[in-house]
Short mmCIF file of C-alpha atoms in Angstrom, two decimals:
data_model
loop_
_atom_site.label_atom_id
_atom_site.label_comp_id
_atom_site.label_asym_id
_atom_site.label_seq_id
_atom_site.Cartn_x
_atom_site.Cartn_y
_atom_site.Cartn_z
CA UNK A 7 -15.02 -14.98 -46.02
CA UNK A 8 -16.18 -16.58 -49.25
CA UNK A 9 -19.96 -15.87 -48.21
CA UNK A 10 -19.21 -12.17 -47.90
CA UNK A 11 -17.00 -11.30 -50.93
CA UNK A 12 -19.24 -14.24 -53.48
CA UNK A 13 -19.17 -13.14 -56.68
CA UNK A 14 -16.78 -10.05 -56.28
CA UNK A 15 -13.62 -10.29 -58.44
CA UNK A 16 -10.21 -8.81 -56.90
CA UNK A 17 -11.63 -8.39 -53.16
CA UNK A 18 -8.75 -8.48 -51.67
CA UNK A 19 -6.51 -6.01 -53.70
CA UNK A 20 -6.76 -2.28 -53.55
CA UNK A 21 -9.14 -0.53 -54.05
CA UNK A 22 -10.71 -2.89 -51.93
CA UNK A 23 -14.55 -3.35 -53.13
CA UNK A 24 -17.31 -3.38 -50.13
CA UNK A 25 -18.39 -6.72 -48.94
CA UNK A 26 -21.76 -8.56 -49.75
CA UNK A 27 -22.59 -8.13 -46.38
CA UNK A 28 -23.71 -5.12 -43.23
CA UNK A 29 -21.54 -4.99 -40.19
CA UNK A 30 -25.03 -6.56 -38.46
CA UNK A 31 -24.73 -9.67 -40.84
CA UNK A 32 -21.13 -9.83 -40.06
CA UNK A 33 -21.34 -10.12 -37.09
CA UNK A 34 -23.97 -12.66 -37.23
CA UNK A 35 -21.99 -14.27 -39.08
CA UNK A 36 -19.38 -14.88 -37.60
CA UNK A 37 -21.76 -15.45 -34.20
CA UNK A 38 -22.71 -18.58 -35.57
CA UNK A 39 -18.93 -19.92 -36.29
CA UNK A 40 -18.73 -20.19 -32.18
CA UNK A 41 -15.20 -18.68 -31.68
CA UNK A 42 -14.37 -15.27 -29.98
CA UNK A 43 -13.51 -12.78 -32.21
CA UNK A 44 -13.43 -8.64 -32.20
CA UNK A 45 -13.19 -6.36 -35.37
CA UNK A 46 -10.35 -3.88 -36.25
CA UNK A 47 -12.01 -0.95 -38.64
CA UNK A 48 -9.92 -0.28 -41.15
CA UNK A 49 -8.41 3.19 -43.33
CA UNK A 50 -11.43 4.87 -41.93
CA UNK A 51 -10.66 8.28 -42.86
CA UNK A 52 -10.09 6.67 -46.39
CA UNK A 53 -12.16 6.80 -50.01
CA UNK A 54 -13.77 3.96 -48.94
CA UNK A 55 -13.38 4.10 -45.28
CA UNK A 56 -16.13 4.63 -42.56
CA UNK A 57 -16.54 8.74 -42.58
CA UNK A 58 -17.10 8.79 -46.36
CA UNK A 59 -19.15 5.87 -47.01
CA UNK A 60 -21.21 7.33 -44.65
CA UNK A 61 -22.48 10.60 -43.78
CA UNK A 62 -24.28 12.64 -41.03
CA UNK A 63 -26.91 10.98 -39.47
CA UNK A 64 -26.70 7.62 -40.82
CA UNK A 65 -23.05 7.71 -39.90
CA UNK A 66 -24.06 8.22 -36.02
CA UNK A 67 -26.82 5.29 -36.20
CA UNK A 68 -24.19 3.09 -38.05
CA UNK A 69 -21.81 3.85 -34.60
CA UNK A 70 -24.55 3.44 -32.13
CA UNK A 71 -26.01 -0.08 -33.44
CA UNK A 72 -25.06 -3.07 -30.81
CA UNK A 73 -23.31 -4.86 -33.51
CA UNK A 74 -20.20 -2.30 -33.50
CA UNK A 75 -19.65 -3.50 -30.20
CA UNK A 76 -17.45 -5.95 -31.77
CA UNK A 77 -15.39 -3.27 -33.30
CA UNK A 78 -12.36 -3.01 -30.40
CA UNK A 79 -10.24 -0.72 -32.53
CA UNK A 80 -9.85 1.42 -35.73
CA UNK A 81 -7.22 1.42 -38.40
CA UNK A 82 -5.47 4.53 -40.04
CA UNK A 83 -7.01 7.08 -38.25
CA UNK A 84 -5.23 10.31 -39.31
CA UNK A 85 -8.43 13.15 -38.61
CA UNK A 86 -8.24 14.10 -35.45
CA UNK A 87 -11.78 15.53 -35.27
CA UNK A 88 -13.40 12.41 -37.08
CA UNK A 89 -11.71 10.03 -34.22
CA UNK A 90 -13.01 12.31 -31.47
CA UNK A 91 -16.46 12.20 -33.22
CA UNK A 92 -16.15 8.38 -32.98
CA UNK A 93 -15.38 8.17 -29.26
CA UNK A 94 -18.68 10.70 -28.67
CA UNK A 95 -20.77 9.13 -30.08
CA UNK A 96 -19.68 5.34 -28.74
CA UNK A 97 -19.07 6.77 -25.13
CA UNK A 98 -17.27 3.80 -23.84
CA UNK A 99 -15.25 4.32 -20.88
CA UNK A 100 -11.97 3.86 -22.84
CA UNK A 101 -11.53 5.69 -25.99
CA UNK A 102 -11.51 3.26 -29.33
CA UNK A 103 -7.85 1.66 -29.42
CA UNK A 104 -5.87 3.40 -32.61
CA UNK A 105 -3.94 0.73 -34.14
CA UNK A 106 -1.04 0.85 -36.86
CA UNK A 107 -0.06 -2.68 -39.34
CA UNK A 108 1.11 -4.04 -42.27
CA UNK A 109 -2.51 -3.75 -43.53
CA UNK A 110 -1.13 -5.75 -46.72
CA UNK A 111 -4.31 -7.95 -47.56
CA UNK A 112 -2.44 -9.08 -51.37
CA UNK A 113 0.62 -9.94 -49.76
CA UNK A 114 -1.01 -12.57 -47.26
CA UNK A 115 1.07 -14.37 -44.02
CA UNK A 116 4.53 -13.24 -45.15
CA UNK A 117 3.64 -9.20 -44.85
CA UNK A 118 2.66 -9.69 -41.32
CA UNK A 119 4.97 -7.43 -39.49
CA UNK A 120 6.35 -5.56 -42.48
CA UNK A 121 5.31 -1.94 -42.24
CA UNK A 122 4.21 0.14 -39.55
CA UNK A 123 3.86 -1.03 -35.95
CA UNK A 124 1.48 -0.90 -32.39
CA UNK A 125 2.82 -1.92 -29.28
CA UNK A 126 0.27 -3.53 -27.06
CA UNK A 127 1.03 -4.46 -23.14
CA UNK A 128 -0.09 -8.07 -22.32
CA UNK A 129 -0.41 -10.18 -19.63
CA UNK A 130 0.11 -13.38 -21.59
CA UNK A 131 0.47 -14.47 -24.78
CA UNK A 132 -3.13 -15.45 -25.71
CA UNK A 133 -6.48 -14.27 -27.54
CA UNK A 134 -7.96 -12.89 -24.10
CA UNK A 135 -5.19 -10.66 -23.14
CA UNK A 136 -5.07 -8.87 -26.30
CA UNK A 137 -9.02 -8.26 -26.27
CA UNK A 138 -8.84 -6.84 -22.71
CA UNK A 139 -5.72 -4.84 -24.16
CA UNK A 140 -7.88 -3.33 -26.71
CA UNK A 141 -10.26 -1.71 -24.50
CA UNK A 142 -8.02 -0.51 -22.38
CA UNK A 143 -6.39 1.46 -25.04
CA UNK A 144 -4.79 4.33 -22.64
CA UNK A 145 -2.50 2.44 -20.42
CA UNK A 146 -1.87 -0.77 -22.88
CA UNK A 147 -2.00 0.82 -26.88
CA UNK A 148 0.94 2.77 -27.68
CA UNK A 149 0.63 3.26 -31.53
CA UNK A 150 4.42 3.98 -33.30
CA UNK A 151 6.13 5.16 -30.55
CA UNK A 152 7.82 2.19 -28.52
CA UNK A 153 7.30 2.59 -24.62
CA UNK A 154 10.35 3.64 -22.66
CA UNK A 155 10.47 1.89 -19.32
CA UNK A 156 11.85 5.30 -16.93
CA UNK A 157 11.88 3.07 -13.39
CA UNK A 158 14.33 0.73 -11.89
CA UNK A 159 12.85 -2.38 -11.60
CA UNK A 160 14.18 -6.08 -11.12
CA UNK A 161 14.65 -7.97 -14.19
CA UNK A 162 14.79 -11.15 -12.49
CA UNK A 163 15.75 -14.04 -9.82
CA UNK A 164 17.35 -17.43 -10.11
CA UNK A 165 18.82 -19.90 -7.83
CA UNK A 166 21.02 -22.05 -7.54
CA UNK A 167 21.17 -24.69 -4.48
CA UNK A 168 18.66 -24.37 -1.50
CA UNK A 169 15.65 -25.14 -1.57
CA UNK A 170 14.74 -23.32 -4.65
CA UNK A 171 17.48 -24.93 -7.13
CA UNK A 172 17.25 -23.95 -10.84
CA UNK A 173 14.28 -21.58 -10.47
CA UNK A 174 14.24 -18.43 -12.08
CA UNK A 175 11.88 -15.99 -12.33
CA UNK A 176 11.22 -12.86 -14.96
CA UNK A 177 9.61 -9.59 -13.80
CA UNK A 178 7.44 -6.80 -15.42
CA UNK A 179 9.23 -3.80 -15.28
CA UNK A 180 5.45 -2.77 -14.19
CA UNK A 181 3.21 -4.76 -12.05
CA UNK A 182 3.70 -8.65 -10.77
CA UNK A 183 2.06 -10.53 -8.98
CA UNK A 184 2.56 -13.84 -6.85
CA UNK A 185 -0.52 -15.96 -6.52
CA UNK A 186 -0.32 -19.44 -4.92
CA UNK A 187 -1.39 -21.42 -2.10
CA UNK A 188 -0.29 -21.36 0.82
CA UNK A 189 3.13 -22.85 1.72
CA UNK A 190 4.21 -22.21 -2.31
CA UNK A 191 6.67 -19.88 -1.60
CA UNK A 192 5.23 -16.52 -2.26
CA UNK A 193 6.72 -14.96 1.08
CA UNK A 194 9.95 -17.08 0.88
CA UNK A 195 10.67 -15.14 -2.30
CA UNK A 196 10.01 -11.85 -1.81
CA UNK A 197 12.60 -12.03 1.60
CA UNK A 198 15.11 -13.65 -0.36
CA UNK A 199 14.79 -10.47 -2.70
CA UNK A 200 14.83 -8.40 0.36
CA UNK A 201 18.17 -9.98 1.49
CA UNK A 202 19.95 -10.11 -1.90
CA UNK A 203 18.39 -6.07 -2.36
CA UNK A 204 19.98 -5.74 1.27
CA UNK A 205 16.54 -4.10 2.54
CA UNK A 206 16.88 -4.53 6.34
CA UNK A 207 13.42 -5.39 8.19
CA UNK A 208 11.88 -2.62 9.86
CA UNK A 209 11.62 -2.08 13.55
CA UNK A 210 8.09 -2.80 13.61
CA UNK A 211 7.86 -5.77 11.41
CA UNK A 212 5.83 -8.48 12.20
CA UNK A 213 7.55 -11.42 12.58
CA UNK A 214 10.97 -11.11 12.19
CA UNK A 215 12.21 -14.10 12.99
CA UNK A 216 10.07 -16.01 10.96
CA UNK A 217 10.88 -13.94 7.85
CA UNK A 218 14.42 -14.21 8.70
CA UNK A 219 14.31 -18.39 8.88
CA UNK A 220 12.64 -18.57 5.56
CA UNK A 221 15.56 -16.92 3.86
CA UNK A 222 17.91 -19.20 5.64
CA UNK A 223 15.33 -22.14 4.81
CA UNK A 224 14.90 -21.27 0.84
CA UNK A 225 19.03 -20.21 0.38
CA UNK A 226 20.73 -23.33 3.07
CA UNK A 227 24.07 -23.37 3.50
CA UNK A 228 26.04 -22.49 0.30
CA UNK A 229 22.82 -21.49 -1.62
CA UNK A 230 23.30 -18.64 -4.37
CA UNK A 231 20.43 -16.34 -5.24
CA UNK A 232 21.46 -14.54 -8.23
CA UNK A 233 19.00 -10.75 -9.31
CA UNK A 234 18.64 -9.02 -12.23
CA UNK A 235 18.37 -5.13 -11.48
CA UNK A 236 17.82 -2.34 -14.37
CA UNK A 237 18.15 1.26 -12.78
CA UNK A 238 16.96 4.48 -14.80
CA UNK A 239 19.33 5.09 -16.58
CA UNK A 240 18.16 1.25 -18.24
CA UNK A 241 21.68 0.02 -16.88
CA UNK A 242 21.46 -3.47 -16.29
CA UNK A 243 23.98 -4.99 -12.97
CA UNK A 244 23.51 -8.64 -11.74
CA UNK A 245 23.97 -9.60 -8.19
CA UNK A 246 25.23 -12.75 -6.64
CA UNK A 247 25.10 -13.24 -3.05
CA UNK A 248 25.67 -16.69 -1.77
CA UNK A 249 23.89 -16.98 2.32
CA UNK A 250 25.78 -15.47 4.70
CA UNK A 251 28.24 -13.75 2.78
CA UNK A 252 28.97 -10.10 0.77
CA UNK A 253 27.25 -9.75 -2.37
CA UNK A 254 29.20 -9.29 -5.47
CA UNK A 255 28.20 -6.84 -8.41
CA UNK A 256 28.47 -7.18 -12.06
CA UNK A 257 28.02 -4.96 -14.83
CA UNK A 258 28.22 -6.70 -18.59
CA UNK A 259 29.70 -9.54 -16.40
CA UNK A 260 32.39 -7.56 -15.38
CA UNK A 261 32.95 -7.89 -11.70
CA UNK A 262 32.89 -4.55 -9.91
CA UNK A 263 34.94 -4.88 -6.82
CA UNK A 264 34.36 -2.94 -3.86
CA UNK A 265 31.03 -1.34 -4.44
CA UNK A 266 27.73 -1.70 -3.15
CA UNK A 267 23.98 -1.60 -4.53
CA UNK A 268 23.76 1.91 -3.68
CA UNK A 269 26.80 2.68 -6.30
CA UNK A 270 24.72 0.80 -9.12
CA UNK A 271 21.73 3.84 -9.20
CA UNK A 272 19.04 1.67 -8.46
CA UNK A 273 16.74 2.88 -6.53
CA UNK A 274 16.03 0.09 -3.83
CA UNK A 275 11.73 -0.78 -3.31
CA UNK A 276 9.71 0.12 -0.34
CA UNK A 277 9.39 -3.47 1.42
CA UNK A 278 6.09 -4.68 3.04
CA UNK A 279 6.35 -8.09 4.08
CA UNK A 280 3.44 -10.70 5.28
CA UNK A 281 1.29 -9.07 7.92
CA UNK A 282 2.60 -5.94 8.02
CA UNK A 283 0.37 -3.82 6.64
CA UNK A 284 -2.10 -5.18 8.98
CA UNK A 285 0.32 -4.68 11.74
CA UNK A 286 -1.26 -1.90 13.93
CA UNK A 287 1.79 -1.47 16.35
CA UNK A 288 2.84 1.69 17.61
CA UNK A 289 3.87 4.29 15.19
CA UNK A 290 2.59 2.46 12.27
CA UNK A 291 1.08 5.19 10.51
CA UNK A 292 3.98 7.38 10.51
CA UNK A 293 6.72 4.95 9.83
CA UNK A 294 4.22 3.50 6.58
CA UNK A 295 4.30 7.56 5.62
CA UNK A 296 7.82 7.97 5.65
CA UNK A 297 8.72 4.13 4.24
CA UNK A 298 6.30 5.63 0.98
CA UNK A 299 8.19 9.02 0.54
CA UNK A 300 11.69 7.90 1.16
CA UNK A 301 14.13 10.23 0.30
CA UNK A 302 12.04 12.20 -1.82
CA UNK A 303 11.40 15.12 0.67
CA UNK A 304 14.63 15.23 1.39
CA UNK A 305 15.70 18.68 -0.04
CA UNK A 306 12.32 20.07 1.12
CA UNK A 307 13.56 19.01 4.97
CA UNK A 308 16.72 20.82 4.79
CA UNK A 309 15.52 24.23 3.52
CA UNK A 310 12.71 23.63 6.45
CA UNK A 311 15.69 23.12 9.10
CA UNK A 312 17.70 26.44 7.91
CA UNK A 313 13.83 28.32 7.85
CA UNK A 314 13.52 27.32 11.62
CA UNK A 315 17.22 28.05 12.60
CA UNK A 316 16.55 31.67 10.70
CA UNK A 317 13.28 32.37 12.93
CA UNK A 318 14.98 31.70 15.25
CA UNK A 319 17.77 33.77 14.84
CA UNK A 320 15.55 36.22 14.34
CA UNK A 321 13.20 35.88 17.55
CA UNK A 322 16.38 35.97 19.24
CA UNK A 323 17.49 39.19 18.00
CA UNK A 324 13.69 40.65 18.37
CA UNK A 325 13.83 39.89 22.46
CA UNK A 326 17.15 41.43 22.86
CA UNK A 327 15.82 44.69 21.12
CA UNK A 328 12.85 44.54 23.27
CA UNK A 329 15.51 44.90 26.49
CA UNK A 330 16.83 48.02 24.40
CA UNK A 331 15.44 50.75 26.57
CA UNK A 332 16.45 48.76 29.91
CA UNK A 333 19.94 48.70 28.63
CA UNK A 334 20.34 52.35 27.39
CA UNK A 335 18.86 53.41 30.84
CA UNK A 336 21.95 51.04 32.41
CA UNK A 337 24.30 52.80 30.21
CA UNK A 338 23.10 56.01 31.05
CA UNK A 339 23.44 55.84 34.53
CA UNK A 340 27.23 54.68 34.03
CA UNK A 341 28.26 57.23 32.38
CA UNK A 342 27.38 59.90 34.67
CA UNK A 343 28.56 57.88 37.58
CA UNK A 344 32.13 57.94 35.41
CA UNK A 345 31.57 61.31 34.91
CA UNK A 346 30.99 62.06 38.61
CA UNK A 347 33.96 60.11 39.73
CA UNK A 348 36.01 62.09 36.98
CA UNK A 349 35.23 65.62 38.67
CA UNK A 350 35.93 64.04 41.66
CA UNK A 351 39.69 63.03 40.83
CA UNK A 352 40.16 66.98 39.52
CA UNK A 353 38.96 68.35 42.50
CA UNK A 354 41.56 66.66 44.62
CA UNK A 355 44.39 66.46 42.12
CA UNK A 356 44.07 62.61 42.04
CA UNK A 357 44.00 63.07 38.01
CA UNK A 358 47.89 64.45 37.89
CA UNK A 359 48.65 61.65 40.05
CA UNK A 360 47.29 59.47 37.92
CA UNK A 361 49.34 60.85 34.70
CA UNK A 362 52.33 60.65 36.95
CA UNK A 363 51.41 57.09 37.60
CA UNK A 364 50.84 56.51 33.83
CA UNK A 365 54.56 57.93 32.93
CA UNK A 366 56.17 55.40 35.62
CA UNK A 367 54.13 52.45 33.95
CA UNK A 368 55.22 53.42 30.83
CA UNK A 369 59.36 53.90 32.47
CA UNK A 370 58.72 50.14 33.86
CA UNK A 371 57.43 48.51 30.74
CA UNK A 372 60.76 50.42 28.93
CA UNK A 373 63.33 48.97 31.43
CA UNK A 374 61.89 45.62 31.64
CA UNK A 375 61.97 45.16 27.92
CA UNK A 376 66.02 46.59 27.39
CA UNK A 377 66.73 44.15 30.39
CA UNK A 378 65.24 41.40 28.29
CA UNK A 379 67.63 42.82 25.26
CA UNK A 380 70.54 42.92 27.20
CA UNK A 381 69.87 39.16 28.99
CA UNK A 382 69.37 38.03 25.18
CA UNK A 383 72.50 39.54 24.01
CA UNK A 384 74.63 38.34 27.06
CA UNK A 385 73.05 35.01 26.48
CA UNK A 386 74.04 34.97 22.34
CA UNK A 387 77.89 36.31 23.28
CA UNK A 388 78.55 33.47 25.62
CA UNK A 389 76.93 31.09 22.96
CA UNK A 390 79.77 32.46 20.58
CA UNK A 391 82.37 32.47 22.95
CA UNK A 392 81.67 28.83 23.72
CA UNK A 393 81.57 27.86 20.19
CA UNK A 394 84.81 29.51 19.13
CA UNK A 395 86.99 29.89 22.27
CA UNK A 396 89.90 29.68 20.22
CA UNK A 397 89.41 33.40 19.66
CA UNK A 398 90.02 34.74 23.54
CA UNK A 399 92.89 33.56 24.78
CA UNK A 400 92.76 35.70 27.90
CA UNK A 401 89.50 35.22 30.34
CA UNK A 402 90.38 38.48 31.74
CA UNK A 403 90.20 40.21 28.35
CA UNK A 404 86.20 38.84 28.22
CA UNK A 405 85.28 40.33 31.64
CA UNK A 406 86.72 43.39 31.01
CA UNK A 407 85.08 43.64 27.70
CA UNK A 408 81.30 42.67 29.69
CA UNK A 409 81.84 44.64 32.69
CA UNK A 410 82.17 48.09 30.27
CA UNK A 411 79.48 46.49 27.97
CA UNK A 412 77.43 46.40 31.47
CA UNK A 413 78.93 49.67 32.88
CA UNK A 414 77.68 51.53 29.18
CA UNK A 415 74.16 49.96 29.40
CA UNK A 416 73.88 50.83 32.95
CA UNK A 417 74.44 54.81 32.38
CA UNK A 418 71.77 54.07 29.74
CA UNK A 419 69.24 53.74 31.97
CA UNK A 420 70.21 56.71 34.03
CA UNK A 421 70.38 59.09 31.72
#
């Protein structure tokens, strides 16, 4: 640093004066010192920034030279059509990473992290991570904006007793992975999160017993797995399920009694245990299929299932229309037949008889419904001469008064 600004009074205050040295000696430079290192371009869209100082083609040839190969990002990059430029002419496979900072040179350590911000994703915390970050600006720079997790995800695992007492675990909300020898525990886990998630193993699951015995093997008898669960709508629940018993579900360590993991909105993984993608069993392929879509097609099934019932509805209707003409004929034939028989019954005065027949229905249906009035009316009477025989003294009197009830009724139906 003192090599490149000798000699040059106020380097590190605004306006910022141009080092002593090219980008090519830089880099040499700093070559020689032996550590890693990349280069962050900075306010190149300023005064003194990269598309000023230079112009046309010695701008491109500045890009193009090996040494800028070092430069992993670029530093207050506000022209859109200057940045795309950039990118052209560098044709890496990722574009250059845009990064945002305190960029407060005069007010040393204690500005870092005053001032704008870039979130970077990392896979540790260490020097190698945040190169590989860099040039893989798309999925791990996000400039400003903070990244909004929009999965469920687990948060985490711990234990307590078992085998696996006092370990706990933190997930990505993104990708994990488990790498150890074997006999570590790799599978042990992930079916201990399968039982605490409740995922049952699927029919055609290799081994079943075997997965089964490690989760009794890692939890024992009283052992406590406790999981961390964030669902989409970034709720967080915690679930503790000791072996061999109901899990229990709390929200801000509040218990929630009664409920169950579906009630928390967390959509539960797709499980694949050891060996069974490589399991080749019958109806692999189409159980993997619907394991990956889950529920998803769901909706799209149902309307399917009324489509079908509705062709069929309809085929149904279309073959009984194609019998039409059969039927009409039928009907056809039936009437004259009726008609036939009609003329018939005029011809030998069957159709008066008939009418006659009609009339003494009709006289039937009349007297069998007044003898039903009557029988309810007789039936009433003696209710209310039961219930308040202190009314008729004389039995006689009653009969009397019946018989000429009866006689009147009876000249009724003569008349």
């Amino acid at each position: 640093m003192d090599n490149a600004f000798y000699g040059i009074a106020n380097y590190d205050k605004p306006n910022y004066p141009n080092s002593n040295f090219n980008l090519k000696e830089t880099v040499d430079a700093l070559d020689k010192i032996g550590y890693d290192y990349f280069i962050v371009l900075a306010h190149i869209d300023d005064t003194n920034g990269l598309f000023t100082e230079l112009r046309g083609r010695t701008q491109e040839d500045f890009i193009r030279q090996e040494s800028f190969n070092r430069v992993l990002a670029v530093q207050k990059s506000a022209n859109l059509e200057n940045y795309n430029k950039l990118c052209q002419w560098l044709n890496r496979k990722s574009k250059i990473a845009c990064v945002e900072g305190s960029d407060n040179a005069h007010g040393g350590i204690d500005a870092i992290g005053k001032g704008k911000v870039t979130y970077i994703k990392l896979g540790d915390f260490n020097f190698e991570a945040l190169t590989f970050a860099l040039t893989d600006s798309e999925y791990r720079v996000s400039p400003k904006d903070k990244p909004e997790i929009k999965n469920s995800y687990i948060k985490s695992i711990a234990f307590e007793g078992g085998l696996l007492e006092g370990t706990k675990i933190d997930f990505s909300p993104e990708l994990n992975n488990l790498i150890g020898i074997r006999g570590s525990g790799k599978s042990s886990l992930l079916e201990v999160l399968r039982y605490v998630l409740g995922i049952s193993l699927p029919v055609n699951a290799a081994d079943p017993d075997y997965k089964n015995s490690l989760v009794t093997r890692s939890m024992g008898s009283g052992g406590k797995a406790i999981v961390t669960i964030v669902n989409k709508q970034n709720e967080e629940y915690r679930i503790e399920k000791l072996y061999g018993q109901k899990e229990d579900i709390y929200k801000n360590n509040i218990l929630q009694p009664g409920i169950s993991i579906d009630a928390t909105g967390f959509n539960s993984p797709i499980y694949f245990g050891q060996k069974d993608l490589s399991n080749k069993g019958k109806d692999f392929e189409g159980d993997l299929i619907q394991r990956l879509i889950g529920t998803r097609l769901k909706a799209v099934q149902v309307k399917i299932e009324q489509k079908k019932r509705e062709v069929e509805n309809i085929i149904s209707e279309l073959k009984k229309l194609q019998n039409l003409n059969d039927l009409k004929k039928e009907t056809d034939a039936q009437i004259q037949n009726s008609k036939h028989q009609l003329n018939f019954f005029k011809e030998k005065g069957i159709e008066d008889k008939l009418k006659q027949q009609t009339l003494f229905d009709s006289d039937i249906s009349k007297l069998v419904q007044n003898e039903s009035t009557v029988r309810s009316y007789l039936n009433e009477l003696a209710s209310v001469i039961s219930n308040h025989d202190y009314f008729f003294n004389k039995k006689l009197l009653v009969q009397k008064l019946i018989k000429n009830y009866l006689k009147k009724q009876s000249q009724s139906f003569k008349n």
